[in-house]
Coordinates of C-alpha atoms in Angstrom, one line a residue:
Chain A
M1 CA 10.5 21.5 29.2
D2 CA 12.5 21.8 26.0
K3 CA 13.0 18.8 23.8
R4 CA 15.0 20.6 21.1
A5 CA 18.2 18.8 20.3
E6 CA 20.9 18.4 17.6
A7 CA 20.6 15.5 15.2
A8 CA 24.0 14.0 16.0
D9 CA 23.3 14.1 19.8
A10 CA 19.8 12.6 19.4
V11 CA 20.9 9.6 17.3
S12 CA 24.1 9.1 19.4
H13 CA 22.0 7.0 21.8
V14 CA 21.1 4.4 19.1
F15 CA 23.1 1.3 20.0
D16 CA 24.3 -1.7 18.0
G17 CA 21.5 -4.2 17.5
A18 CA 18.8 -1.7 18.2
T19 CA 15.3 -1.9 16.6
V20 CA 14.5 1.4 14.8
M21 CA 11.3 2.4 13.2
I22 CA 11.7 4.9 10.4
G23 CA 8.7 6.8 9.2
G24 CA 7.7 7.5 5.6
F25 CA 6.0 5.9 2.7
G26 CA 8.6 5.8 -0.1
G27 CA 10.3 9.2 0.2
S28 CA 7.1 11.0 1.4
G29 CA 7.6 11.6 5.1
A30 CA 11.0 9.9 5.3
P31 CA 13.3 11.6 7.8
I32 CA 16.3 11.7 5.4
E33 CA 18.5 14.0 7.6
L34 CA 18.0 11.8 10.7
I35 CA 18.8 8.7 8.7
H36 CA 22.0 10.3 7.4
A37 CA 22.9 11.3 11.0
L38 CA 22.4 7.6 11.9
I39 CA 24.8 6.6 9.1
D40 CA 27.4 9.1 10.4
H41 CA 26.9 7.6 13.9
G42 CA 27.9 4.3 12.4
V43 CA 25.9 1.8 14.5
K44 CA 25.5 -1.8 13.2
G45 CA 23.2 -4.8 13.4
L46 CA 20.0 -2.7 13.3
T47 CA 16.6 -4.1 12.8
V48 CA 14.7 -1.5 10.8
I49 CA 10.9 -1.2 10.5
N50 CA 9.7 0.8 7.5
N51 CA 7.1 0.3 4.8
N52 CA 9.7 0.0 2.1
A53 CA 13.4 -0.9 1.7
G54 CA 14.9 2.3 0.4
N55 CA 15.3 3.7 -3.1
G56 CA 18.5 4.7 -4.8
H57 CA 21.5 5.5 -2.6
V58 CA 20.2 7.9 0.0
G59 CA 18.1 7.6 3.2
L60 CA 17.2 4.1 4.1
A61 CA 18.9 2.6 1.0
A62 CA 22.2 4.3 2.1
L63 CA 21.8 2.9 5.7
I64 CA 21.4 -0.6 4.2
E65 CA 24.3 0.1 1.7
Q66 CA 26.6 0.9 4.6
G67 CA 25.9 -2.5 6.0
Q68 CA 24.2 -1.2 9.2
V69 CA 21.0 -3.1 8.8
D70 CA 20.7 -6.9 9.6
K71 CA 17.0 -7.2 9.4
L72 CA 14.1 -5.3 7.7
I73 CA 10.5 -5.5 8.6
C74 CA 8.4 -4.1 5.8
S75 CA 5.5 -4.6 3.4
F76 CA 6.9 -3.6 0.0
P77 CA 10.7 -3.9 -0.5
R78 CA 10.5 -2.6 -4.1
S79 CA 11.0 0.9 -5.6
A80 CA 12.2 2.6 -8.7
D81 CA 15.8 1.7 -7.8
P82 CA 15.7 -1.1 -5.2
R83 CA 19.2 -2.5 -6.1
V84 CA 20.8 -1.9 -2.7
F85 CA 18.3 -4.0 -0.8
T86 CA 17.7 -6.5 -3.6
D87 CA 21.4 -7.4 -4.0
R88 CA 21.9 -7.9 -0.3
Y89 CA 18.7 -9.9 0.1
L90 CA 19.5 -12.2 -2.7
A91 CA 23.0 -12.7 -1.3
G92 CA 21.6 -13.6 2.1
Q93 CA 23.1 -10.6 3.8
I94 CA 19.9 -9.1 5.1
E95 CA 16.9 -10.8 6.7
L96 CA 13.4 -9.8 5.5
E97 CA 10.1 -10.1 7.5
L98 CA 7.4 -9.3 5.0
V99 CA 4.2 -8.0 6.6
P100 CA 1.0 -6.9 4.8
Q101 CA 0.8 -3.1 5.0
G102 CA -2.3 -2.9 7.1
T103 CA -1.0 -5.5 9.5
L104 CA 2.3 -3.8 9.8
T105 CA 0.4 -0.6 10.6
E106 CA -1.8 -2.2 13.2
R107 CA 1.1 -4.1 14.8
I108 CA 2.8 -0.7 15.3
R109 CA -0.4 0.9 16.5
A110 CA -0.9 -2.0 19.0
G111 CA 2.7 -1.6 20.2
G112 CA 2.1 2.0 21.0
A113 CA -1.2 1.4 22.6
G114 CA -0.2 -1.5 24.9
I115 CA -2.1 -4.2 23.1
P116 CA 0.2 -7.3 22.8
A117 CA -1.8 -9.1 20.1
F118 CA -4.9 -8.7 18.0
Y119 CA -6.9 -10.6 15.3
T120 CA -7.2 -9.5 11.7
P121 CA -8.7 -11.1 8.6
T122 CA -5.7 -10.0 6.5
G123 CA -3.5 -12.8 5.4
Y124 CA -5.8 -15.6 6.6
G125 CA -5.1 -18.8 4.5
T126 CA -2.0 -17.3 2.9
D127 CA 1.8 -18.0 3.2
L128 CA 2.2 -14.8 5.3
A129 CA 0.0 -16.2 8.1
E130 CA 1.7 -19.6 8.2
G131 CA 2.3 -20.8 11.7
K132 CA 0.2 -18.1 13.3
P133 CA -2.7 -18.8 15.6
T134 CA -6.1 -18.4 14.0
A135 CA -9.6 -18.1 15.5
E136 CA -13.2 -17.8 14.3
F137 CA -15.2 -14.8 15.4
D138 CA -18.9 -14.5 14.3
G139 CA -18.4 -17.1 11.6
R140 CA -15.3 -15.6 10.0
M141 CA -11.6 -16.7 10.3
Y142 CA -8.9 -14.3 11.6
V143 CA -5.2 -14.4 12.2
Q144 CA -3.5 -13.5 15.4
E145 CA -0.8 -10.9 15.0
R146 CA 1.5 -9.4 17.6
W147 CA 2.5 -5.9 18.5
L148 CA 5.6 -4.3 17.2
K149 CA 7.7 -2.0 19.4
A150 CA 11.1 -0.4 18.9
D151 CA 14.0 1.0 20.8
F152 CA 13.9 4.1 18.7
A153 CA 11.6 5.8 16.2
M154 CA 12.9 8.4 13.7
I155 CA 10.1 10.4 12.2
K156 CA 9.4 13.6 10.1
A157 CA 7.0 16.3 11.0
E158 CA 6.1 19.7 9.6
L159 CA 5.6 21.9 12.7
A160 CA 6.9 21.2 16.2
D161 CA 7.1 23.1 19.5
A162 CA 9.5 22.6 22.4
H163 CA 7.1 20.0 24.0
G164 CA 7.1 17.9 20.8
N165 CA 3.6 18.7 19.7
L166 CA 3.5 18.0 16.0
T167 CA 1.7 18.5 12.7
Y168 CA 2.5 16.8 9.5
R169 CA 2.4 17.8 5.8
M170 CA -0.1 16.2 3.4
A171 CA 0.6 12.5 2.6
A172 CA 3.9 12.7 4.5
R173 CA 1.9 11.9 7.6
N174 CA 1.5 8.1 6.8
F175 CA 3.4 6.0 9.4
N176 CA 5.0 8.9 11.3
P177 CA 2.3 9.4 14.0
I178 CA 1.9 5.7 14.8
M179 CA 5.6 5.0 14.9
A180 CA 5.9 8.0 17.3
T181 CA 3.9 6.0 19.8
A182 CA 5.6 2.7 19.6
A183 CA 9.2 3.3 20.5
T184 CA 11.0 3.8 23.8
T185 CA 12.7 6.9 22.3
T186 CA 11.2 8.9 19.5
I187 CA 13.3 11.4 17.6
V188 CA 11.5 13.8 15.2
Q189 CA 12.9 16.1 12.6
A190 CA 10.5 19.0 12.0
T191 CA 10.7 21.4 9.2
R192 CA 9.8 24.4 11.4
M193 CA 10.0 25.0 15.2
V194 CA 7.3 27.3 16.5
E195 CA 6.6 28.8 19.9
L196 CA 4.5 27.0 22.4
G197 CA 0.9 27.9 21.7
A198 CA 1.6 28.6 18.0
I199 CA 0.0 25.3 16.9
D200 CA -3.8 25.5 17.5
P201 CA -4.4 22.6 20.1
E202 CA -7.2 21.5 17.8
H203 CA -4.7 20.9 15.0
I204 CA -2.0 18.9 16.9
I205 CA -1.8 15.5 15.4
T206 CA 0.9 14.0 17.7
P207 CA 0.9 15.3 21.3
G208 CA 4.3 15.8 22.7
I209 CA 4.0 12.9 25.3
F210 CA 5.1 10.6 22.5
I211 CA 8.2 12.6 21.6
N212 CA 11.7 12.7 23.2
H213 CA 13.9 14.8 20.9
V214 CA 13.0 17.5 18.3
I215 CA 15.4 18.5 15.7
E216 CA 14.7 21.4 13.4
V217 CA 15.6 20.7 9.8
P218 CA 14.6 23.6 7.5
R219 CA 14.2 22.7 3.8
P220 CA 14.4 18.9 4.3
A221 CA 15.7 16.9 1.4
Q222 CA 13.2 14.9 -0.6
E223 CA 14.3 11.3 -1.5
E224 CA 12.7 11.6 -5.0
E225 CA 14.6 14.8 -5.8
L226 CA 17.9 13.4 -4.5
N227 CA 17.5 10.3 -6.6
R228 CA 16.6 12.3 -9.7
A229 CA 19.9 14.2 -9.1
G230 CA 21.8 10.9 -8.7
A231 CA 22.7 11.6 -5.1
V232 CA 24.7 9.1 -3.0
Y233 CA 25.2 9.3 0.8
P234 CA 27.7 9.6 2.3
Chain B
M1 CA -4.7 -17.8 -29.1
T2 CA -4.0 -15.4 -32.0
E3 CA -7.7 -15.2 -32.5
I4 CA -8.4 -14.1 -29.0
S5 CA -5.7 -11.5 -29.1
K6 CA -7.5 -10.0 -32.1
I7 CA -11.0 -9.8 -30.5
K8 CA -10.2 -9.2 -26.9
L9 CA -10.8 -5.8 -25.1
S10 CA -7.9 -3.5 -24.5
N11 CA -6.9 -2.7 -20.9
A12 CA -8.6 0.7 -21.3
Q13 CA -11.8 -1.0 -22.4
I14 CA -11.7 -3.3 -19.4
A15 CA -11.1 -0.3 -17.1
W16 CA -14.0 1.6 -18.8
R17 CA -16.4 -1.4 -18.2
A18 CA -15.4 -1.5 -14.5
A19 CA -16.0 2.2 -14.2
Q20 CA -19.6 1.9 -15.3
D21 CA -20.4 -0.1 -12.1
I22 CA -19.1 2.5 -9.7
P23 CA -22.0 4.6 -8.4
D24 CA -21.8 8.3 -7.7
G25 CA -20.2 9.0 -4.3
A26 CA -18.7 5.5 -3.9
Y27 CA -15.5 5.2 -1.9
V28 CA -13.1 3.4 -4.1
N29 CA -9.5 2.1 -3.8
L30 CA -7.8 1.4 -7.1
G31 CA -4.7 -0.9 -7.1
I32 CA -1.4 0.3 -8.4
G33 CA -1.0 0.1 -12.2
F34 CA -3.8 -1.1 -14.5
P35 CA -6.6 -0.5 -12.0
E36 CA -5.6 3.2 -11.7
M37 CA -7.0 3.6 -15.3
V38 CA -10.6 3.2 -13.9
A39 CA -10.5 6.7 -12.6
R40 CA -10.3 8.1 -16.2
F41 CA -13.6 6.5 -17.2
Q42 CA -16.2 7.7 -14.7
P43 CA -19.5 8.3 -16.5
D44 CA -20.6 11.9 -16.7
G45 CA -22.4 13.1 -13.6
R46 CA -20.8 10.6 -11.3
Q47 CA -17.9 11.3 -9.0
A48 CA -16.4 8.5 -7.0
I49 CA -14.2 9.4 -4.0
F50 CA -10.8 7.7 -4.3
H51 CA -8.8 6.4 -1.4
T52 CA -5.1 5.8 -1.5
E53 CA -3.8 3.7 1.4
N54 CA -0.9 6.0 2.2
G55 CA -3.4 8.4 3.7
V56 CA -5.4 10.5 1.2
L57 CA -9.1 10.5 0.4
D58 CA -10.6 12.4 -2.6
F59 CA -7.4 13.5 -4.3
G60 CA -7.0 15.2 -7.7
P61 CA -5.2 14.1 -10.9
A62 CA -1.5 14.1 -11.4
P63 CA 0.1 17.6 -11.5
E64 CA 1.9 19.0 -14.6
P65 CA 5.5 17.7 -14.9
G66 CA 7.7 19.9 -12.8
R67 CA 4.9 20.9 -10.5
E68 CA 5.1 17.7 -8.3
D69 CA 5.1 18.0 -4.5
W70 CA 6.7 14.8 -3.3
D71 CA 4.9 15.0 0.1
L72 CA 1.7 14.4 -2.0
I73 CA 1.8 11.0 -3.6
N74 CA -0.4 8.0 -4.1
A75 CA 0.2 4.3 -3.2
G76 CA 2.1 3.9 -6.5
K77 CA 4.5 6.7 -5.4
K78 CA 3.2 8.9 -8.2
A79 CA 2.5 12.6 -7.6
I80 CA -1.2 13.6 -7.1
T81 CA -2.9 16.9 -6.2
V82 CA -5.4 18.2 -3.6
R83 CA -8.8 19.4 -4.5
P84 CA -11.8 20.7 -2.5
G85 CA -12.8 17.8 -0.3
T86 CA -9.4 16.2 0.0
A87 CA -8.6 14.7 3.5
F88 CA -5.3 13.5 4.9
F89 CA -4.9 10.8 7.7
H90 CA -2.3 8.4 9.1
H91 CA -1.8 4.8 8.2
A92 CA -3.8 3.3 11.1
D93 CA -6.9 5.3 10.1
S94 CA -6.3 4.4 6.4
F95 CA -6.3 0.7 7.1
A96 CA -9.3 1.1 9.4
M97 CA -11.1 2.4 6.3
V98 CA -9.9 -0.7 4.4
R99 CA -10.5 -3.5 6.9
G100 CA -13.4 -1.9 8.7
G101 CA -15.8 -2.2 5.7
H102 CA -15.9 1.5 4.9
L103 CA -14.8 1.2 1.2
D104 CA -17.5 0.4 -1.3
V105 CA -15.2 -1.0 -3.9
A106 CA -11.6 -2.2 -4.1
I107 CA -10.3 -2.9 -7.7
L108 CA -7.2 -5.0 -8.1
G109 CA -5.2 -6.9 -10.7
A110 CA -4.7 -10.7 -10.6
Y111 CA -2.5 -13.5 -11.6
Q112 CA -5.3 -16.0 -10.9
V113 CA -8.9 -15.9 -9.6
A114 CA -10.6 -19.2 -8.4
Q115 CA -14.3 -20.0 -8.7
T116 CA -14.4 -19.8 -4.9
G117 CA -13.3 -16.2 -5.1
D118 CA -9.7 -16.9 -4.0
L119 CA -7.3 -14.4 -5.4
A120 CA -3.6 -14.8 -6.2
N121 CA -2.0 -11.4 -7.2
W122 CA 1.1 -10.8 -5.1
S123 CA 3.7 -13.5 -5.9
T124 CA 4.6 -15.6 -8.9
G125 CA 6.2 -18.0 -6.4
R126 CA 9.4 -17.9 -8.4
G127 CA 11.8 -16.4 -5.8
G128 CA 13.3 -13.0 -6.1
V129 CA 12.2 -10.3 -3.6
P130 CA 8.7 -10.9 -2.3
A131 CA 6.5 -7.8 -1.9
V132 CA 2.8 -7.6 -0.8
G133 CA 2.0 -4.0 0.1
G134 CA -1.6 -3.5 1.0
A135 CA -3.1 -6.1 -1.3
M136 CA -3.9 -8.7 1.5
D137 CA -5.7 -5.9 3.5
L138 CA -7.6 -4.5 0.5
V139 CA -9.3 -7.8 -0.3
H140 CA -10.9 -7.9 3.2
G141 CA -13.3 -5.2 4.1
A142 CA -14.4 -3.5 0.9
K143 CA -18.0 -4.3 0.1
R144 CA -17.1 -5.3 -3.4
V145 CA -13.7 -6.7 -4.5
A146 CA -13.4 -6.5 -8.2
V147 CA -10.5 -7.8 -10.4
L148 CA -9.4 -6.4 -13.7
T149 CA -7.4 -8.9 -15.8
D150 CA -6.7 -10.4 -19.2
H151 CA -8.8 -13.5 -19.5
V152 CA -5.7 -15.7 -20.2
T153 CA -2.0 -15.4 -19.5
K154 CA 0.5 -14.4 -22.1
S155 CA 1.0 -18.1 -22.9
G156 CA -2.7 -18.6 -23.2
A157 CA -3.4 -20.3 -19.8
P158 CA -6.7 -19.5 -18.1
K159 CA -6.5 -16.9 -15.3
L160 CA -10.0 -17.9 -14.1
V161 CA -9.3 -21.2 -12.5
D162 CA -10.8 -24.1 -10.5
R163 CA -8.2 -23.5 -7.7
C164 CA -5.3 -21.0 -7.6
T165 CA -1.8 -22.6 -8.0
L166 CA 0.1 -19.4 -7.1
P167 CA 0.5 -18.0 -3.6
L168 CA -2.9 -16.7 -2.3
T169 CA -3.6 -13.0 -1.5
G170 CA -6.9 -13.9 0.1
L171 CA -9.6 -16.7 0.4
G172 CA -13.1 -16.2 -1.0
C173 CA -12.7 -12.4 -1.4
V174 CA -13.4 -11.6 -5.1
T175 CA -16.9 -10.7 -6.0
R176 CA -16.6 -9.7 -9.7
V177 CA -14.0 -10.2 -12.5
Y178 CA -13.7 -7.9 -15.5
T179 CA -11.7 -9.7 -18.1
S180 CA -10.7 -8.9 -21.7
L181 CA -13.5 -11.3 -22.8
A182 CA -16.2 -11.2 -20.2
V183 CA -17.7 -10.0 -16.9
V184 CA -18.0 -12.8 -14.4
D185 CA -19.4 -12.8 -10.9
V186 CA -18.3 -15.2 -8.2
E187 CA -21.3 -16.6 -6.5
E188 CA -21.6 -19.5 -4.0
G189 CA -18.4 -21.2 -5.2
H190 CA -18.8 -20.8 -8.9
F191 CA -18.3 -18.4 -11.8
L192 CA -21.5 -16.8 -13.1
L193 CA -21.1 -15.3 -16.6
R194 CA -22.9 -12.0 -16.8
E195 CA -21.5 -10.5 -20.1
K196 CA -19.3 -11.6 -22.9
I197 CA -17.9 -9.9 -26.0
P198 CA -20.2 -10.6 -28.9
T199 CA -17.4 -12.0 -31.1
I200 CA -16.7 -15.1 -28.9
T201 CA -19.0 -18.1 -28.6
L202 CA -19.9 -19.5 -25.2
D203 CA -18.0 -22.7 -26.1
A204 CA -14.8 -20.8 -27.1
L205 CA -15.0 -18.7 -23.9
Q206 CA -15.4 -21.9 -21.8
Q207 CA -12.4 -23.4 -23.5
V208 CA -10.2 -20.5 -22.2
T209 CA -11.7 -20.6 -18.7
G210 CA -10.3 -23.0 -16.1
A211 CA -13.6 -23.7 -14.3
P212 CA -17.2 -24.1 -15.4
L213 CA -19.0 -20.8 -16.4
H214 CA -22.6 -20.8 -15.2
A215 CA -25.3 -18.5 -16.5
E216 CA -28.7 -17.3 -15.3
G217 CA -30.9 -16.6 -18.4
Q218 CA -29.5 -14.4 -21.2
V219 CA -25.8 -13.4 -21.1
A220 CA -25.5 -9.7 -21.9
E221 CA -23.2 -8.4 -24.6
L222 CA -20.0 -6.7 -23.4
V223 CA -19.4 -3.8 -25.7
A224 CA -16.9 -1.1 -24.8
P225 CA -16.1 2.2 -26.7
E226 CA -14.2 1.5 -30.0
D227 CA -11.9 4.5 -29.5
L228 CA -10.4 2.8 -26.4
A229 CA -9.4 -0.3 -28.3

């Protein structure tokens, strides 16, 4: 088994109107090179699931700026430079589903774990729970939330082997391991490919069963550094 | 209102006061912005363990400019550092810590706090781009949910109110409020005044508070270090 692939080939399966989870929290853990490959691929009408809504004119912001995203599901669509999303949102050109961060996380986790719905205290009695079923458990009120699944997940890892076993780097882990579980096809960019057996099995964070394609991207770009340099993609 | 602006505590003094209530070894989440200041004022001999919801426990201070590693940030997207004891984890574990009752204290900012403990801190309800982040999760699960805030808005309106008029973050979730004039607990549907700055009278404090302030016995003096003013 060898899941190694080229970025352009891996993202070429993404179709118009697909739902795509993109890992990262701000720029930390964002698979910038995969997102840029998706821009080059040129698909439209995407629903994107990410914690944020992009920053500057690279990565997710560039994907939105190219008009490829119709809907965003996120918790915090603000950043140092959120103009790309903000302008489109205020002009009614992109739909936003705002989800509390822990609920977004758990909906993805549930999607990956085969749990169609769950109850959480988060959001009870607020505008973000409007219209959702509620129930009392042990004297406290909870909101029913549904799983989130995607056609594709694009994530970033540190080490990968040919089976797709992964480790992550520091706080760049964030949403990446859970998104890996919740998509039909998961594409990972890893900073370094290693031989099978080179990652101690005790240290594997994402087992390869969740991964379909592995792309090695040495020295990956950091969104923060690209933005400080005023980068624009394409 | 000019009088209040002359006697009120600074943000640093409010953060200092909140820090005095955090015991050694407590697991604490500090909200983005003003609440982050609390970390600077831990009393000598105490070391809280800070949680940031993007997946780090027990992180160190900001690095020197130019030494940032952008894989190592906090929830406010600012660079942090590792130190002995630091742990990394993914988002589902992070919010299990939050909702699962594992944090001792969450400290947040506020637009309004109601005497029932309802909190409004994520939306001014005026349109624009809505953003909530982890606020709605953080108010459920921590053993104590504390708020740091000015006692009144810039226009002088009370921020401690009978009922919140702005969109809610959570119902009945706040346990203590540290304001620029007082320390107030939320107990059984009312505000219980614990401390006030010595330069304001009870009557004057009540006038800038949007719901009745109750007291049990003597109200303590709220005095913060002058050099933080």
